[in-house]
Amino acid sequence: MPPRLPPLSLRLLFAFLAAVVALIAQDPTFYLTPGVMRVGDKLACRCGGCRNTVGNCPMLRCSSADPMRRRIFQMKSRGMSDADIISTIVRQEGIVALSSPPAGSLGGLIT
């Protein structure tokens, strides 16, 4: 029969695992998968503090890029393609969500 862990050891193990899960859940880099970065490079960071894309915004805990990365991650987790994710975000937020205007548009003339 395998040896049993004392109840205190089980409680400490559970507390340790709960702390690790809490740290991972708060880590903004958890969502930085290659797919999220690829889609994020096509979307503008709209925090007002930078002129980067969602994929390359260097600000820690950015008020615009972090929530958008989470949204992209969730959509990727549901199996949506890059194009579907971008279309959904543009439909919800408008053309300003894109990091560069689509080819053939007048968006490049307006700054």
Coordinates of N, CA, C and O in Angstrom, one line a residue:
M1 N 0.8 -1.2 0.0 CA 0.0 0.0 0.0 C 0.9 1.2 0.0 O 1.8 1.3 0.8
P2 N 0.6 2.2 -0.9 CA 1.4 3.4 -1.0 C 1.3 4.3 0.3 O 0.2 4.3 0.9
P3 N 2.4 4.9 0.7 CA 2.3 5.7 1.9 C 1.4 6.9 1.7 O 1.3 7.5 0.6
R4 N 0.6 7.3 2.7 CA -0.3 8.4 2.6 C 0.4 9.7 3.1 O 1.2 9.7 4.0
L5 N 0.1 10.8 2.5 CA 0.6 12.1 2.9 C -0.1 12.5 4.1 O -1.4 12.4 4.2
P6 N 0.6 13.1 5.1 CA -0.2 13.7 6.2 C -1.1 14.8 5.7 O -0.8 15.5 4.7
P7 N -2.2 15.1 6.4 CA -3.1 16.1 6.0 C -2.5 17.5 5.8 O -2.9 18.2 4.9
L8 N -1.5 17.8 6.6 CA -0.8 19.1 6.5 C -0.1 19.2 5.2 O -0.1 20.2 4.5
S9 N 0.6 18.1 4.8 CA 1.2 18.1 3.5 C 0.3 18.3 2.3 O 0.6 19.0 1.3
L10 N -0.9 17.7 2.4 CA -1.9 17.8 1.4 C -2.4 19.3 1.3 O -2.6 19.8 0.2
R11 N -2.6 19.9 2.4 CA -3.0 21.3 2.4 C -1.9 22.2 1.9 O -2.2 23.1 1.1
L12 N -0.7 22.0 2.2 CA 0.4 22.8 1.6 C 0.5 22.6 0.1 O 0.7 23.6 -0.6
L13 N 0.4 21.3 -0.3 CA 0.4 21.1 -1.8 C -0.7 21.8 -2.5 O -0.5 22.4 -3.5
F14 N -1.9 21.7 -1.9 CA -3.0 22.4 -2.5 C -2.8 23.9 -2.5 O -3.1 24.6 -3.5
A15 N -2.3 24.5 -1.5 CA -2.1 25.9 -1.4 C -1.0 26.3 -2.5 O -1.2 27.4 -3.1
F16 N 0.0 25.5 -2.6 CA 1.0 25.8 -3.6 C 0.5 25.8 -5.0 O 0.7 26.7 -5.8
L17 N -0.3 24.8 -5.3 CA -0.9 24.7 -6.7 C -1.9 25.8 -6.9 O -1.9 26.4 -8.0
A18 N -2.6 26.2 -5.9 CA -3.6 27.3 -6.1 C -2.8 28.6 -6.3 O -3.2 29.4 -7.2
A19 N -1.7 28.8 -5.7 CA -0.9 30.0 -5.9 C -0.3 30.0 -7.3 O -0.3 31.1 -8.0
V20 N 0.2 28.9 -7.8 CA 0.7 28.8 -9.1 C -0.4 29.1 -10.2 O -0.1 29.9 -11.1
V21 N -1.5 28.6 -10.0 CA -2.6 28.8 -10.9 C -3.0 30.3 -10.9 O -3.2 30.9 -12.0
A22 N -3.0 30.9 -9.8 CA -3.4 32.4 -9.6 C -2.3 33.2 -10.3 O -2.6 34.2 -11.0
L23 N -1.0 32.9 -10.2 CA 0.0 33.6 -10.9 C -0.1 33.5 -12.4 O 0.1 34.5 -13.1
I24 N -0.3 32.3 -12.9 CA -0.4 32.1 -14.3 C -1.6 32.8 -14.9 O -1.6 33.5 -15.9
A25 N -2.7 32.9 -14.1 CA -3.9 33.6 -14.6 C -3.7 35.1 -14.7 O -4.3 35.7 -15.5
Q26 N -2.8 35.6 -13.9 CA -2.6 37.1 -13.9 C -1.5 37.4 -14.9 O -1.2 38.6 -15.1
D27 N -0.7 36.5 -15.4 CA 0.4 36.8 -16.3 C -0.1 37.2 -17.7 O -0.7 36.4 -18.4
P28 N 0.2 38.5 -18.1 CA -0.3 38.9 -19.4 C 0.4 38.3 -20.5 O 0.0 38.3 -21.6
T29 N 1.6 37.6 -20.3 CA 2.3 37.0 -21.4 C 1.7 35.6 -21.7 O 2.0 35.0 -22.7
F30 N 0.8 35.1 -20.8 CA 0.1 33.8 -21.1 C -0.6 33.8 -22.4 O -0.7 32.8 -23.1
Y31 N -1.1 35.0 -22.8 CA -1.9 35.1 -24.1 C -1.0 35.3 -25.3 O -1.5 35.4 -26.4
L32 N 0.3 35.5 -25.1 CA 1.1 35.9 -26.2 C 1.6 34.7 -27.0 O 2.8 34.3 -27.1
T33 N 0.7 34.0 -27.6 CA 1.0 32.9 -28.5 C 1.3 33.4 -29.9 O 1.0 34.5 -30.2
P34 N 2.0 32.6 -30.7 CA 2.3 33.0 -32.1 C 1.0 33.5 -32.9 O 1.0 34.4 -33.6
G35 N -0.1 32.8 -32.7 CA -1.3 33.1 -33.4 C -1.9 34.5 -32.9 O -2.3 35.3 -33.7
V36 N -1.8 34.7 -31.6 CA -2.3 36.0 -31.1 C -1.4 37.1 -31.6 O -1.9 38.2 -32.0
M37 N -0.1 36.9 -31.6 CA 0.8 37.9 -32.1 C 0.6 38.2 -33.6 O 0.7 39.4 -34.0
R38 N 0.4 37.2 -34.4 CA 0.2 37.3 -35.8 C -1.1 38.1 -36.1 O -1.0 39.1 -36.9
V39 N -2.2 37.9 -35.4 CA -3.4 38.6 -35.6 C -3.2 40.0 -35.0 O -3.6 41.0 -35.6
G40 N -2.6 40.1 -33.9 CA -2.3 41.4 -33.2 C -1.5 42.4 -34.0 O -1.7 43.6 -33.9
D41 N -0.6 41.8 -34.9 CA 0.2 42.7 -35.7 C -0.7 43.4 -36.8 O -0.2 44.4 -37.4
K42 N -1.9 43.0 -37.0 CA -2.8 43.6 -38.0 C -3.7 44.6 -37.4 O -4.5 45.3 -38.1
L43 N -3.7 44.7 -36.0 CA -4.6 45.5 -35.3 C -3.9 46.6 -34.6 O -2.8 46.4 -34.0
A44 N -4.4 47.8 -34.5 CA -3.8 49.0 -33.9 C -4.0 49.0 -32.4 O -5.1 48.7 -31.9
C45 N -3.0 49.3 -31.6 CA -3.1 49.5 -30.2 C -3.7 50.9 -30.1 O -3.2 51.9 -30.6
R46 N -4.8 51.0 -29.3 CA -5.5 52.3 -29.3 C -5.5 52.9 -27.9 O -6.4 53.6 -27.5
C47 N -4.4 52.6 -27.2 CA -4.3 53.2 -25.8 C -4.0 54.7 -25.8 O -4.2 55.3 -24.8
G48 N -3.5 55.2 -26.9 CA -3.1 56.6 -26.9 C -1.7 56.9 -26.4 O -1.2 58.0 -26.6
G49 N -1.0 55.9 -25.8 CA 0.3 56.1 -25.3 C 1.4 55.6 -26.3 O 2.6 55.8 -26.0
C50 N 1.0 54.9 -27.3 CA 2.0 54.4 -28.3 C 1.4 54.4 -29.7 O 0.2 54.7 -29.8
R51 N 2.2 54.1 -30.7 CA 1.6 54.0 -32.0 C 2.0 52.6 -32.6 O 2.5 52.5 -33.7
N52 N 1.9 51.6 -31.7 CA 2.2 50.3 -32.1 C 1.0 49.4 -32.5 O -0.1 49.9 -32.4
T53 N 1.2 48.2 -32.8 CA 0.1 47.3 -33.0 C -0.2 46.5 -31.7 O 0.6 46.6 -30.8
V54 N -1.3 45.9 -31.7 CA -1.6 45.0 -30.5 C -0.5 44.0 -30.3 O -0.2 43.6 -29.2
G55 N 0.0 43.5 -31.4 CA 1.0 42.4 -31.3 C 2.4 42.9 -30.8 O 3.1 42.1 -30.2
N56 N 2.7 44.1 -31.0 CA 4.1 44.6 -30.6 C 4.1 45.7 -29.6 O 5.1 46.4 -29.4
C57 N 2.9 46.0 -28.9 CA 2.9 47.1 -27.9 C 3.7 46.6 -26.7 O 3.5 45.6 -26.2
P58 N 4.7 47.5 -26.4 CA 5.7 47.1 -25.3 C 5.2 47.5 -23.9 O 5.8 47.2 -22.9
M59 N 4.1 48.2 -23.8 CA 3.6 48.7 -22.5 C 3.1 47.5 -21.6 O 2.3 46.7 -22.1
L60 N 3.6 47.4 -20.4 CA 3.1 46.4 -19.5 C 1.7 46.7 -19.1 O 1.4 47.9 -18.7
R61 N 0.8 45.8 -19.1 CA -0.6 45.9 -18.7 C -1.3 47.1 -19.5 O -2.0 47.9 -18.9
C62 N -1.0 47.1 -20.7 CA -1.6 48.2 -21.6 C -3.1 48.1 -21.5 O -3.7 47.0 -21.6
S63 N -3.8 49.2 -21.4 CA -5.3 49.2 -21.3 C -6.0 48.8 -22.6 O -7.2 48.5 -22.6
S64 N -5.3 48.9 -23.7 CA -5.8 48.5 -25.0 C -5.3 47.2 -25.5 O -6.1 46.3 -25.9
A65 N -4.0 47.0 -25.5 CA -3.5 45.8 -26.1 C -3.8 44.5 -25.3 O -4.1 43.5 -25.9
D66 N -3.7 44.6 -24.0 CA -3.9 43.3 -23.2 C -5.3 42.8 -23.3 O -5.5 41.6 -23.6
P67 N -6.4 43.6 -23.2 CA -7.7 43.1 -23.4 C -7.9 42.5 -24.8 O -8.6 41.5 -25.0
M68 N -7.3 43.2 -25.8 CA -7.5 42.8 -27.2 C -6.8 41.4 -27.4 O -7.3 40.5 -28.1
R69 N -5.6 41.3 -26.8 CA -4.9 40.0 -26.9 C -5.7 38.9 -26.3 O -5.8 37.8 -26.8
R70 N -6.4 39.2 -25.1 CA -7.2 38.2 -24.5 C -8.4 37.8 -25.4 O -8.7 36.6 -25.6
R71 N -9.0 38.8 -26.1 CA -10.1 38.5 -27.0 C -9.6 37.7 -28.2 O -10.3 36.7 -28.5
I72 N -8.5 38.0 -28.7 CA -7.9 37.2 -29.8 C -7.7 35.8 -29.4 O -8.0 34.8 -30.1
F73 N -7.1 35.7 -28.2 CA -6.8 34.3 -27.7 C -8.0 33.5 -27.5 O -8.1 32.3 -27.9
Q74 N -9.1 34.1 -27.0 CA -10.4 33.4 -26.8 C -10.9 33.0 -28.2 O -11.5 31.9 -28.3
M75 N -10.9 33.9 -29.1 CA -11.4 33.6 -30.5 C -10.6 32.5 -31.1 O -11.1 31.6 -31.8
K76 N -9.2 32.5 -31.0 CA -8.4 31.4 -31.5 C -8.7 30.1 -30.8 O -8.7 29.1 -31.5
S77 N -9.0 30.2 -29.5 CA -9.3 28.9 -28.8 C -10.6 28.3 -29.3 O -10.8 27.1 -29.2
R78 N -11.5 29.1 -29.8 CA -12.8 28.6 -30.4 C -12.6 28.1 -31.8 O -13.5 27.7 -32.4
G79 N -11.4 28.3 -32.3 CA -11.1 27.8 -33.7 C -11.3 28.8 -34.8 O -11.3 28.4 -36.0
M80 N -11.4 30.0 -34.5 CA -11.6 31.0 -35.5 C -10.3 31.3 -36.3 O -9.3 31.2 -35.7
S81 N -10.4 31.5 -37.6 CA -9.3 31.8 -38.4 C -8.8 33.3 -38.2 O -9.6 34.1 -37.6
D82 N -7.6 33.6 -38.6 CA -7.1 35.0 -38.5 C -8.0 36.0 -39.1 O -8.4 37.0 -38.6
A83 N -8.4 35.6 -40.4 CA -9.3 36.5 -41.1 C -10.6 36.7 -40.4 O -11.2 37.9 -40.4
D84 N -11.2 35.7 -39.9 CA -12.5 35.8 -39.2 C -12.4 36.7 -37.9 O -13.3 37.5 -37.6
I85 N -11.3 36.5 -37.2 CA -11.0 37.3 -36.0 C -10.9 38.8 -36.4 O -11.6 39.7 -35.8
I86 N -10.1 39.1 -37.4 CA -9.9 40.5 -37.8 C -11.2 41.1 -38.3 O -11.6 42.2 -37.9
S87 N -12.0 40.3 -39.1 CA -13.3 40.8 -39.6 C -14.3 41.1 -38.4 O -15.0 42.1 -38.4
T88 N -14.3 40.2 -37.4 CA -15.2 40.4 -36.3 C -14.8 41.6 -35.5 O -15.7 42.4 -35.2
I89 N -13.5 41.8 -35.3 CA -13.1 43.0 -34.5 C -13.4 44.3 -35.3 O -13.8 45.3 -34.7
V90 N -13.1 44.3 -36.6 CA -13.4 45.5 -37.4 C -14.9 45.8 -37.5 O -15.3 46.9 -37.4
R91 N -15.7 44.7 -37.5 CA -17.1 44.9 -37.6 C -17.6 45.5 -36.2 O -18.5 46.3 -36.2
Q92 N -17.0 45.1 -35.1 CA -17.4 45.6 -33.8 C -16.8 47.0 -33.5 O -17.5 47.8 -32.9
E93 N -15.6 47.3 -33.9 CA -14.9 48.5 -33.5 C -14.7 49.5 -34.7 O -14.3 50.6 -34.4
G94 N -14.9 49.1 -35.9 CA -14.7 49.9 -37.0 C -13.3 49.8 -37.6 O -12.5 49.1 -37.1
I95 N -13.1 50.5 -38.7 CA -11.9 50.4 -39.5 C -10.7 50.9 -38.7 O -9.6 50.5 -39.0
V96 N -10.9 51.7 -37.7 CA -9.8 52.2 -36.9 C -9.1 51.1 -36.1 O -8.0 51.4 -35.6
A97 N -9.7 50.0 -36.0 CA -9.1 48.8 -35.3 C -7.9 48.3 -36.1 O -7.0 47.7 -35.5
L98 N -7.8 48.6 -37.4 CA -6.7 48.1 -38.2 C -5.5 48.9 -38.0 O -5.5 50.1 -37.9
S99 N -4.3 48.2 -38.1 CA -3.1 49.0 -37.9 C -2.7 49.8 -39.1 O -2.0 50.7 -39.1
S100 N -3.2 49.3 -40.3 CA -3.0 50.1 -41.5 C -4.3 50.0 -42.3 O -4.9 49.0 -42.3
P101 N -4.6 51.0 -43.1 CA -5.8 51.0 -43.9 C -5.8 50.0 -45.0 O -4.7 49.6 -45.5
P102 N -6.9 49.4 -45.3 CA -6.9 48.4 -46.4 C -6.5 49.1 -47.7 O -6.7 50.3 -47.9
A103 N -5.9 48.3 -48.6 CA -5.5 48.8 -49.9 C -6.7 49.3 -50.7 O -7.8 48.7 -50.6
G104 N -6.4 50.4 -51.3 CA -7.5 51.0 -52.1 C -8.4 51.9 -51.4 O -9.4 52.4 -52.0
S105 N -8.2 52.1 -50.1 CA -9.1 53.0 -49.3 C -8.5 54.4 -49.2 O -7.4 54.6 -49.5
L106 N -9.4 55.3 -48.8 CA -8.9 56.7 -48.6 C -8.3 56.9 -47.2 O -7.9 57.9 -46.9
G107 N -8.3 55.8 -46.4 CA -7.8 55.9 -45.0 C -6.3 56.4 -45.0 O -5.9 57.0 -44.0
G108 N -5.5 56.1 -46.0 CA -4.1 56.5 -46.0 C -4.0 58.0 -46.2 O -2.9 58.6 -45.8
L109 N -5.0 58.7 -46.7 CA -4.9 60.1 -46.9 C -5.3 60.9 -45.6 O -5.0 62.1 -45.5
I110 N -6.0 60.3 -44.7 CA -6.4 61.0 -43.5 C -5.5 60.6 -42.3 O -5.3 59.4 -42.1
T111 N -4.9 61.6 -41.7 CA -4.0 61.3 -40.6 C -4.5 61.8 -39.3 O -5.3 62.7 -39.2

